[in-house]
Amino acid sequence: MNNFTHQHTAHCESGVMSTLLKSHGAELNEAMVFGLASALTFVYLPIIKVSGMPLISYRIPPKHIIKNVSKMLKVRLKMQKFSNEMAGKQALDQALQNGKLVGLQTSVFWLPYFPPEMRFHFNAHNLLVYGKEQEEYLISDPVFETVQRCAVQDLQKARFAKGALAAKGLMYYFEQTPDFSQIDLSTLVRKAIRKQAKQMLAPLFFVGVKGIRTVAKSIEKLANGKKGEKYNRLYLGHIVRMQEEIGTGGAGFRYLYAYFLEQAAEICNEPKFKQASEQMTEIGDQWREFATLCVKQCRKPNAEGYDEIGAFLRGIADNEKQLWKLLTM
C-alpha cells in the first residue's frame, strides 16, 4: 500500500476511516470524519442490557461512521460479510494482493497484541490490514502508536468471534480511488452540524438531551435505597465504564467534536462554530467531573450524593441544550 501512513487516533472507527480517506487523497483528520458522520450522541436504553445494566452510548452504532461519511462524500466502499470463515480469509488475502488497504471489524479479545488487561469481549473494534508476510498480517490499529503484527489464526478468531455485534468477517475497502476534487466541504460541514443538533434535541426520553435528563432522574431515584447499596454502586460504576472506558466515552467524544467545530469555524468562516467549540470543550470537562462524582459516591456513599450527582448531570443537559440550539440557528 504505497500511500498508507499509520495514524494513532482516539477512536477506532473514525481513525480507520480517516486513514482510509487519507490514503486516497482526502486529507480529513479523525475529528473531521467524526463530525461529518454526525457521530456524537447520547442514548439510554434500559431494555438492552450490558453486563446486566442499561445500555448507555455516547456515539452512533458501529459501522455508521463508515457508512455516514461514505454517503456524505458520495464514495462507495466495498463491504463484505462471510458465512464461511475460509472464504473471509481468501477475500482478505486477495484484496491485499491487489494492493488494497483493508478495514476489518474485529473482537478485541482475540487480538494478541493487546495487553491482557485491555482485552474484553467487544466485537466492534475496527483496524486496518495493509499487508501480509508469511503467516502474519501487518496491522494498522489506530489505538496503538505503531503498526502491529498478528498471526493468521488469531486474526481469524478476531474476525469471526461470536456474540453481540458479531462482525461475521466484515471487511471493507475502496475498489477504486475516489474523486474528491468536487467536494464542497463547507456545505457538508454545515449539513452535518444541523443533523447532529437535531439528533441531540430529539423529542424522545432516551435520546440526546432528554436522554441525559432521564439518566439524571434514574440516579436520583437511587437515594430511596429500594435496590440496595450494592446495586447503586454497580449502577454508578457501570455509567462511568460506559462513559470513560468503552471507546473514548462521553468526555472524549465531546473533545473530539469540539475540535471538529474548531475546524468548521475556519472552513465555513463561522464565528458561532468557534464559540460552540469552546463551549463543547467545557462540557467535556463537566462530563469528566461527573464521572469523578460517581466514583466518589461509589467509594463513600451518602444519601445526599445521589441528588447532587443527578443535579450536576441535569446541569450538563442544560448546557448541551443551549449549545445545540445555538447550532440550529
mmCIF file of C-alpha atoms in Angstrom:
data_model
loop_
_atom_site.group_PDB
_atom_site.id
_atom_site.type_symbol
_atom_site.label_atom_id
_atom_site.label_comp_id
_atom_site.label_asym_id
_atom_site.label_seq_id
_atom_site.Cartn_x
_atom_site.Cartn_y
_atom_site.Cartn_z
ATOM 1 C CA MET A 1 0.000 0.000 0.000
ATOM 2 C CA ASN A 2 2.068 2.899 -1.311
ATOM 3 C CA ASN A 3 0.107 5.863 0.097
ATOM 4 C CA PHE A 4 -0.547 4.408 3.535
ATOM 5 C CA THR A 5 0.596 6.171 6.728
ATOM 6 C CA HIS A 6 -0.307 4.762 10.143
ATOM 7 C CA GLN A 7 -2.286 7.060 12.445
ATOM 8 C CA HIS A 8 -2.677 6.833 16.219
ATOM 9 C CA THR A 9 -6.167 8.170 16.933
ATOM 10 C CA ALA A 10 -8.609 8.492 19.817
ATOM 11 C CA HIS A 11 -11.281 6.193 18.431
ATOM 12 C CA CYS A 12 -11.024 3.172 16.192
ATOM 13 C CA GLU A 13 -13.811 3.646 13.622
ATOM 14 C CA SER A 14 -13.248 7.344 12.940
ATOM 15 C CA GLY A 15 -9.498 6.731 12.960
ATOM 16 C CA VAL A 16 -9.694 3.899 10.437
ATOM 17 C CA MET A 17 -11.952 5.917 8.158
ATOM 18 C CA SER A 18 -9.633 8.921 8.312
ATOM 19 C CA THR A 19 -6.633 6.764 7.410
ATOM 20 C CA LEU A 20 -8.510 5.128 4.532
ATOM 21 C CA LEU A 21 -9.553 8.505 3.138
ATOM 22 C CA LYS A 22 -6.061 9.995 3.526
ATOM 23 C CA SER A 23 -4.574 7.019 1.691
ATOM 24 C CA HIS A 24 -6.768 8.007 -1.268
ATOM 25 C CA GLY A 25 -6.029 11.723 -1.196
ATOM 26 C CA ALA A 26 -8.729 13.166 1.102
ATOM 27 C CA GLU A 27 -6.932 14.946 3.957
ATOM 28 C CA LEU A 28 -9.676 14.580 6.545
ATOM 29 C CA ASN A 29 -8.471 14.021 10.101
ATOM 30 C CA GLU A 30 -10.265 11.914 12.691
ATOM 31 C CA ALA A 31 -12.246 14.797 14.185
ATOM 32 C CA MET A 32 -13.478 15.873 10.747
ATOM 33 C CA VAL A 33 -14.573 12.308 9.965
ATOM 34 C CA PHE A 34 -16.347 12.063 13.330
ATOM 35 C CA GLY A 35 -18.119 15.376 12.759
ATOM 36 C CA LEU A 36 -19.124 14.685 9.154
ATOM 37 C CA ALA A 37 -20.672 11.414 10.340
ATOM 38 C CA SER A 38 -22.737 13.308 12.958
ATOM 39 C CA ALA A 39 -21.408 10.599 15.239
ATOM 40 C CA LEU A 40 -21.898 12.232 18.650
ATOM 41 C CA THR A 41 -24.972 11.167 20.594
ATOM 42 C CA PHE A 42 -26.374 10.119 23.929
ATOM 43 C CA VAL A 43 -28.612 7.066 24.122
ATOM 44 C CA TYR A 44 -30.055 5.412 27.234
ATOM 45 C CA LEU A 45 -31.742 2.057 26.541
ATOM 46 C CA PRO A 46 -32.796 0.256 29.747
ATOM 47 C CA ILE A 47 -34.366 -2.611 27.768
ATOM 48 C CA ILE A 48 -30.935 -3.538 26.335
ATOM 49 C CA LYS A 49 -28.539 -4.819 28.969
ATOM 50 C CA VAL A 50 -24.756 -4.655 29.110
ATOM 51 C CA SER A 51 -23.490 -6.854 31.962
ATOM 52 C CA GLY A 52 -26.971 -6.645 33.461
ATOM 53 C CA MET A 53 -27.100 -2.835 33.281
ATOM 54 C CA PRO A 54 -28.855 -0.459 30.837
ATOM 55 C CA LEU A 55 -27.060 0.335 27.594
ATOM 56 C CA ILE A 56 -25.656 3.874 27.578
ATOM 57 C CA SER A 57 -23.950 5.042 24.403
ATOM 58 C CA TYR A 58 -22.197 8.286 23.514
ATOM 59 C CA ARG A 59 -21.828 7.646 19.772
ATOM 60 C CA ILE A 60 -23.870 6.307 16.881
ATOM 61 C CA PRO A 61 -23.913 2.486 16.385
ATOM 62 C CA PRO A 62 -20.917 0.579 14.964
ATOM 63 C CA LYS A 63 -20.415 0.852 11.170
ATOM 64 C CA HIS A 64 -22.486 4.052 10.985
ATOM 65 C CA ILE A 65 -19.450 6.369 10.963
ATOM 66 C CA ILE A 66 -18.110 4.442 7.972
ATOM 67 C CA LYS A 67 -21.488 4.444 6.219
ATOM 68 C CA ASN A 68 -22.419 8.056 7.018
ATOM 69 C CA VAL A 69 -19.101 9.503 5.855
ATOM 70 C CA SER A 70 -19.137 7.420 2.677
ATOM 71 C CA LYS A 71 -22.656 8.672 1.925
ATOM 72 C CA MET A 72 -21.734 12.270 2.765
ATOM 73 C CA LEU A 73 -18.694 12.197 0.454
ATOM 74 C CA LYS A 74 -20.564 10.176 -2.193
ATOM 75 C CA VAL A 75 -17.919 7.466 -2.285
ATOM 76 C CA ARG A 76 -18.517 3.724 -2.335
ATOM 77 C CA LEU A 77 -16.746 1.239 -0.143
ATOM 78 C CA LYS A 78 -16.918 -2.434 -0.967
ATOM 79 C CA MET A 79 -18.246 -4.033 2.228
ATOM 80 C CA GLN A 80 -18.427 -7.810 2.656
ATOM 81 C CA LYS A 81 -19.522 -10.264 5.336
ATOM 82 C CA PHE A 82 -18.977 -14.018 5.192
ATOM 83 C CA SER A 83 -20.851 -17.085 6.380
ATOM 84 C CA ASN A 84 -17.714 -19.141 5.721
ATOM 85 C CA GLU A 85 -14.505 -18.290 7.607
ATOM 86 C CA MET A 86 -12.202 -19.629 4.901
ATOM 87 C CA ALA A 87 -13.969 -17.509 2.275
ATOM 88 C CA GLY A 88 -13.372 -14.478 4.502
ATOM 89 C CA LYS A 89 -9.664 -15.239 4.748
ATOM 90 C CA GLN A 90 -9.356 -15.774 0.994
ATOM 91 C CA ALA A 91 -11.152 -12.493 0.250
ATOM 92 C CA LEU A 92 -8.814 -10.597 2.585
ATOM 93 C CA ASP A 93 -5.713 -12.188 1.064
ATOM 94 C CA GLN A 94 -6.920 -11.413 -2.452
ATOM 95 C CA ALA A 95 -7.627 -7.780 -1.595
ATOM 96 C CA LEU A 96 -4.133 -7.433 -0.099
ATOM 97 C CA GLN A 97 -2.594 -8.983 -3.209
ATOM 98 C CA ASN A 98 -4.479 -6.357 -5.219
ATOM 99 C CA GLY A 99 -2.808 -3.618 -3.175
ATOM 100 C CA LYS A 100 -5.859 -2.662 -1.127
ATOM 101 C CA LEU A 101 -5.816 -1.131 2.345
ATOM 102 C CA VAL A 102 -8.497 -3.191 4.064
ATOM 103 C CA GLY A 103 -10.651 -2.254 7.034
ATOM 104 C CA LEU A 104 -11.874 -5.004 9.355
ATOM 105 C CA GLN A 105 -14.328 -5.233 12.235
ATOM 106 C CA THR A 106 -12.900 -7.491 14.939
ATOM 107 C CA SER A 107 -13.093 -8.631 18.546
ATOM 108 C CA VAL A 108 -10.581 -7.000 20.886
ATOM 109 C CA PHE A 109 -10.421 -10.166 22.991
ATOM 110 C CA TRP A 110 -8.708 -12.262 20.292
ATOM 111 C CA LEU A 111 -6.078 -9.730 19.223
ATOM 112 C CA PRO A 112 -2.837 -10.894 20.912
ATOM 113 C CA TYR A 113 -1.007 -7.587 20.530
ATOM 114 C CA PHE A 114 -3.444 -6.048 23.038
ATOM 115 C CA PRO A 115 -2.135 -6.300 26.623
ATOM 116 C CA PRO A 116 -4.155 -8.910 28.588
ATOM 117 C CA GLU A 117 -5.689 -6.252 30.848
ATOM 118 C CA MET A 118 -7.106 -4.425 27.795
ATOM 119 C CA ARG A 119 -8.797 -7.453 26.236
ATOM 120 C CA PHE A 120 -12.536 -7.855 26.615
ATOM 121 C CA HIS A 121 -15.357 -9.282 24.518
ATOM 122 C CA PHE A 122 -16.110 -6.285 22.307
ATOM 123 C CA ASN A 123 -16.806 -7.282 18.708
ATOM 124 C CA ALA A 124 -16.861 -3.852 17.063
ATOM 125 C CA HIS A 125 -13.192 -2.861 17.069
ATOM 126 C CA ASN A 126 -12.007 -1.527 13.705
ATOM 127 C CA LEU A 127 -8.488 -1.840 12.330
ATOM 128 C CA LEU A 128 -6.661 -1.816 9.002
ATOM 129 C CA VAL A 129 -4.651 -4.555 7.329
ATOM 130 C CA TYR A 130 -2.013 -3.255 4.929
ATOM 131 C CA GLY A 131 -0.053 -6.393 4.078
ATOM 132 C CA LYS A 132 0.874 -9.993 4.838
ATOM 133 C CA GLU A 133 4.237 -11.667 5.436
ATOM 134 C CA GLN A 134 4.320 -15.452 5.717
ATOM 135 C CA GLU A 135 1.702 -16.338 8.337
ATOM 136 C CA GLU A 136 1.333 -12.860 9.806
ATOM 137 C CA TYR A 137 -0.863 -9.933 8.824
ATOM 138 C CA LEU A 138 0.508 -6.395 9.037
ATOM 139 C CA ILE A 139 -1.905 -4.339 11.106
ATOM 140 C CA SER A 140 -2.513 -0.626 11.480
ATOM 141 C CA ASP A 141 -4.589 -0.442 14.655
ATOM 142 C CA PRO A 142 -5.478 3.198 15.423
ATOM 143 C CA VAL A 143 -5.414 2.751 19.209
ATOM 144 C CA PHE A 144 -1.685 1.891 19.059
ATOM 145 C CA GLU A 145 1.158 4.292 18.360
ATOM 146 C CA THR A 146 2.922 1.906 15.984
ATOM 147 C CA VAL A 147 1.923 -0.783 13.492
ATOM 148 C CA GLN A 148 1.427 -4.343 14.742
ATOM 149 C CA ARG A 149 1.658 -7.931 13.516
ATOM 150 C CA CYS A 150 -0.982 -10.589 14.030
ATOM 151 C CA ALA A 151 -0.853 -14.317 13.296
ATOM 152 C CA VAL A 152 -3.315 -15.513 10.661
ATOM 153 C CA GLN A 153 -5.202 -17.801 13.060
ATOM 154 C CA ASP A 154 -5.551 -15.041 15.676
ATOM 155 C CA LEU A 155 -6.977 -12.547 13.218
ATOM 156 C CA GLN A 156 -9.400 -15.222 12.001
ATOM 157 C CA LYS A 157 -10.652 -15.673 15.576
ATOM 158 C CA ALA A 158 -10.993 -11.900 15.983
ATOM 159 C CA ARG A 159 -12.918 -11.514 12.711
ATOM 160 C CA PHE A 160 -15.342 -14.358 13.347
ATOM 161 C CA ALA A 161 -15.923 -14.110 17.103
ATOM 162 C CA LYS A 162 -19.482 -14.897 18.178
ATOM 163 C CA GLY A 163 -21.765 -12.841 20.405
ATOM 164 C CA ALA A 164 -23.197 -9.320 20.406
ATOM 165 C CA LEU A 165 -22.174 -7.193 17.402
ATOM 166 C CA ALA A 166 -20.560 -10.236 15.764
ATOM 167 C CA ALA A 167 -18.664 -8.962 12.708
ATOM 168 C CA LYS A 168 -19.052 -12.110 10.574
ATOM 169 C CA GLY A 169 -15.714 -11.313 8.975
ATOM 170 C CA LEU A 170 -16.742 -7.805 7.888
ATOM 171 C CA MET A 171 -14.155 -6.212 5.606
ATOM 172 C CA TYR A 172 -14.272 -3.015 3.567
ATOM 173 C CA TYR A 173 -12.074 -1.061 1.161
ATOM 174 C CA PHE A 174 -12.210 1.342 -1.778
ATOM 175 C CA GLU A 175 -12.469 -0.606 -5.023
ATOM 176 C CA GLN A 176 -11.241 2.433 -6.965
ATOM 177 C CA THR A 177 -9.603 5.698 -5.968
ATOM 178 C CA PRO A 178 -12.482 8.144 -5.354
ATOM 179 C CA ASP A 179 -12.516 11.611 -6.925
ATOM 180 C CA PHE A 180 -12.569 14.114 -4.067
ATOM 181 C CA SER A 181 -11.885 17.166 -6.243
ATOM 182 C CA GLN A 182 -15.526 18.310 -6.283
ATOM 183 C CA ILE A 183 -16.160 18.151 -2.530
ATOM 184 C CA ASP A 184 -17.760 21.311 -1.122
ATOM 185 C CA LEU A 185 -16.546 20.788 2.430
ATOM 186 C CA SER A 186 -18.205 23.947 3.809
ATOM 187 C CA THR A 187 -21.656 22.793 2.697
ATOM 188 C CA LEU A 188 -21.073 19.268 4.013
ATOM 189 C CA VAL A 189 -19.886 20.558 7.387
ATOM 190 C CA ARG A 190 -22.959 22.769 7.857
ATOM 191 C CA LYS A 191 -25.256 19.917 6.866
ATOM 192 C CA ALA A 192 -23.570 17.525 9.316
ATOM 193 C CA ILE A 193 -23.805 20.044 12.193
ATOM 194 C CA ARG A 194 -27.519 20.638 11.600
ATOM 195 C CA LYS A 195 -28.132 16.905 11.560
ATOM 196 C CA GLN A 196 -26.116 16.468 14.764
ATOM 197 C CA ALA A 197 -28.034 19.200 16.571
ATOM 198 C CA LYS A 198 -31.353 17.676 15.509
ATOM 199 C CA GLN A 199 -30.279 14.295 16.900
ATOM 200 C CA MET A 200 -29.310 15.754 20.264
ATOM 201 C CA LEU A 201 -32.558 17.760 20.551
ATOM 202 C CA ALA A 202 -34.775 14.815 19.569
ATOM 203 C CA PRO A 203 -38.134 14.720 21.479
ATOM 204 C CA LEU A 204 -37.502 11.218 22.873
ATOM 205 C CA PHE A 205 -36.891 10.413 26.542
ATOM 206 C CA PHE A 206 -33.959 8.090 25.796
ATOM 207 C CA VAL A 207 -32.027 10.150 23.214
ATOM 208 C CA GLY A 208 -29.867 13.263 23.332
ATOM 209 C CA VAL A 209 -30.507 15.967 25.920
ATOM 210 C CA LYS A 210 -33.717 14.294 27.105
ATOM 211 C CA GLY A 211 -31.813 11.018 27.477
ATOM 212 C CA ILE A 212 -29.240 12.735 29.700
ATOM 213 C CA ARG A 213 -32.057 14.027 31.911
ATOM 214 C CA THR A 214 -33.578 10.543 32.078
ATOM 215 C CA VAL A 215 -30.291 9.170 33.429
ATOM 216 C CA ALA A 216 -30.124 12.032 35.943
ATOM 217 C CA LYS A 217 -33.590 11.050 37.190
ATOM 218 C CA SER A 218 -32.559 7.379 37.439
ATOM 219 C CA ILE A 219 -29.567 8.367 39.607
ATOM 220 C CA GLU A 220 -31.740 10.492 41.906
ATOM 221 C CA LYS A 221 -34.082 7.517 42.402
ATOM 222 C CA LEU A 222 -31.171 5.520 43.853
ATOM 223 C CA ALA A 223 -31.452 7.635 47.006
ATOM 224 C CA ASN A 224 -34.610 5.767 48.084
ATOM 225 C CA GLY A 225 -32.442 2.688 48.683
ATOM 226 C CA LYS A 226 -35.009 0.266 47.235
ATOM 227 C CA LYS A 227 -32.433 -1.578 45.127
ATOM 228 C CA GLY A 228 -29.755 -1.640 47.795
ATOM 229 C CA GLU A 229 -26.353 -0.016 48.087
ATOM 230 C CA LYS A 230 -24.607 -2.802 46.163
ATOM 231 C CA TYR A 231 -26.812 -2.204 43.109
ATOM 232 C CA ASN A 232 -26.327 1.558 43.438
ATOM 233 C CA ARG A 233 -22.547 1.185 43.342
ATOM 234 C CA LEU A 234 -22.732 -1.199 40.381
ATOM 235 C CA TYR A 235 -25.028 1.200 38.501
ATOM 236 C CA LEU A 236 -22.810 4.244 39.006
ATOM 237 C CA GLY A 237 -19.726 2.180 38.183
ATOM 238 C CA HIS A 238 -21.419 0.996 35.002
ATOM 239 C CA ILE A 239 -22.162 4.587 33.966
ATOM 240 C CA VAL A 240 -18.510 5.525 34.453
ATOM 241 C CA ARG A 241 -17.274 2.489 32.480
ATOM 242 C CA MET A 242 -19.602 3.225 29.578
ATOM 243 C CA GLN A 243 -18.512 6.865 29.638
ATOM 244 C CA GLU A 244 -14.768 6.624 30.154
ATOM 245 C CA GLU A 245 -13.625 3.122 29.179
ATOM 246 C CA ILE A 246 -15.741 1.988 26.203
ATOM 247 C CA GLY A 247 -14.375 3.741 23.119
ATOM 248 C CA THR A 248 -13.474 7.280 24.148
ATOM 249 C CA GLY A 249 -16.637 7.857 26.129
ATOM 250 C CA GLY A 250 -18.689 10.907 26.951
ATOM 251 C CA ALA A 251 -15.948 13.431 27.592
ATOM 252 C CA GLY A 252 -13.565 12.104 24.952
ATOM 253 C CA PHE A 253 -16.143 12.207 22.163
ATOM 254 C CA ARG A 254 -17.050 15.763 23.125
ATOM 255 C CA TYR A 255 -13.420 16.870 22.948
ATOM 256 C CA LEU A 256 -13.244 15.246 19.515
ATOM 257 C CA TYR A 257 -16.377 17.068 18.377
ATOM 258 C CA ALA A 258 -15.024 20.329 19.809
ATOM 259 C CA TYR A 259 -12.002 20.006 17.513
ATOM 260 C CA PHE A 260 -14.339 19.333 14.579
ATOM 261 C CA LEU A 261 -16.233 22.543 15.409
ATOM 262 C CA GLU A 262 -12.950 24.463 15.614
ATOM 263 C CA GLN A 263 -12.096 23.298 12.096
ATOM 264 C CA ALA A 264 -15.665 24.004 10.964
ATOM 265 C CA ALA A 265 -15.316 27.624 12.114
ATOM 266 C CA GLU A 266 -12.346 28.116 9.771
ATOM 267 C CA ILE A 267 -13.789 26.147 6.846
ATOM 268 C CA CYS A 268 -17.146 27.942 6.988
ATOM 269 C CA ASN A 269 -15.849 31.305 8.293
ATOM 270 C CA GLU A 270 -18.471 30.999 11.013
ATOM 271 C CA PRO A 271 -17.718 32.571 14.452
ATOM 272 C CA LYS A 272 -20.536 30.718 16.214
ATOM 273 C CA PHE A 273 -18.844 27.394 15.447
ATOM 274 C CA LYS A 274 -15.742 28.655 17.263
ATOM 275 C CA GLN A 275 -17.912 29.699 20.215
ATOM 276 C CA ALA A 276 -19.587 26.283 20.187
ATOM 277 C CA SER A 277 -16.186 24.559 20.099
ATOM 278 C CA GLU A 278 -15.139 26.338 23.290
ATOM 279 C CA GLN A 279 -18.449 25.504 24.966
ATOM 280 C CA MET A 280 -18.155 21.858 23.930
ATOM 281 C CA THR A 281 -14.689 21.617 25.494
ATOM 282 C CA GLU A 282 -16.127 22.975 28.754
ATOM 283 C CA ILE A 283 -18.957 20.433 28.568
ATOM 284 C CA GLY A 284 -16.382 17.676 28.070
ATOM 285 C CA ASP A 285 -14.694 18.829 31.275
ATOM 286 C CA GLN A 286 -18.071 18.664 33.034
ATOM 287 C CA TRP A 287 -18.601 15.067 31.885
ATOM 288 C CA ARG A 288 -15.208 14.200 33.377
ATOM 289 C CA GLU A 289 -16.214 15.862 36.642
ATOM 290 C CA PHE A 290 -19.492 13.947 36.589
ATOM 291 C CA ALA A 291 -17.559 10.671 36.318
ATOM 292 C CA THR A 292 -15.409 11.716 39.296
ATOM 293 C CA LEU A 293 -18.518 12.422 41.377
ATOM 294 C CA CYS A 294 -19.887 8.961 40.532
ATOM 295 C CA VAL A 295 -16.640 7.289 41.601
ATOM 296 C CA LYS A 296 -16.566 9.222 44.888
ATOM 297 C CA GLN A 297 -20.144 8.182 45.617
ATOM 298 C CA CYS A 298 -19.249 4.530 44.940
ATOM 299 C CA ARG A 299 -16.336 4.697 47.377
ATOM 300 C CA LYS A 300 -18.066 6.664 50.135
ATOM 301 C CA PRO A 301 -21.856 6.534 49.641
ATOM 302 C CA ASN A 302 -24.030 9.158 51.303
ATOM 303 C CA ALA A 303 -27.752 9.845 50.997
ATOM 304 C CA GLU A 304 -27.309 13.348 49.549
ATOM 305 C CA GLY A 305 -24.752 12.202 46.966
ATOM 306 C CA TYR A 306 -27.308 10.821 44.507
ATOM 307 C CA ASP A 307 -29.242 14.096 44.373
ATOM 308 C CA GLU A 308 -26.007 16.037 43.943
ATOM 309 C CA ILE A 309 -24.892 13.826 41.042
ATOM 310 C CA GLY A 310 -28.342 13.999 39.442
ATOM 311 C CA ALA A 311 -28.400 17.780 39.708
ATOM 312 C CA PHE A 312 -24.912 18.038 38.221
ATOM 313 C CA LEU A 313 -25.954 15.858 35.260
ATOM 314 C CA ARG A 314 -29.069 17.997 34.728
ATOM 315 C CA GLY A 315 -26.738 20.981 34.535
ATOM 316 C CA ILE A 316 -24.791 19.237 31.774
ATOM 317 C CA ALA A 317 -28.067 18.578 29.937
ATOM 318 C CA ASP A 318 -28.982 22.288 30.187
ATOM 319 C CA ASN A 319 -25.583 23.304 28.783
ATOM 320 C CA GLU A 320 -25.836 20.816 25.928
ATOM 321 C CA LYS A 321 -29.349 22.018 25.072
ATOM 322 C CA GLN A 322 -28.096 25.606 24.892
ATOM 323 C CA LEU A 323 -25.200 24.558 22.671
ATOM 324 C CA TRP A 324 -27.261 22.502 20.244
ATOM 325 C CA LYS A 325 -29.885 25.226 19.957
ATOM 326 C CA LEU A 326 -27.105 27.661 19.021
ATOM 327 C CA LEU A 327 -26.046 25.276 16.249
ATOM 328 C CA THR A 328 -29.586 25.030 14.796
ATOM 329 C CA MET A 329 -29.779 28.820 14.289
#
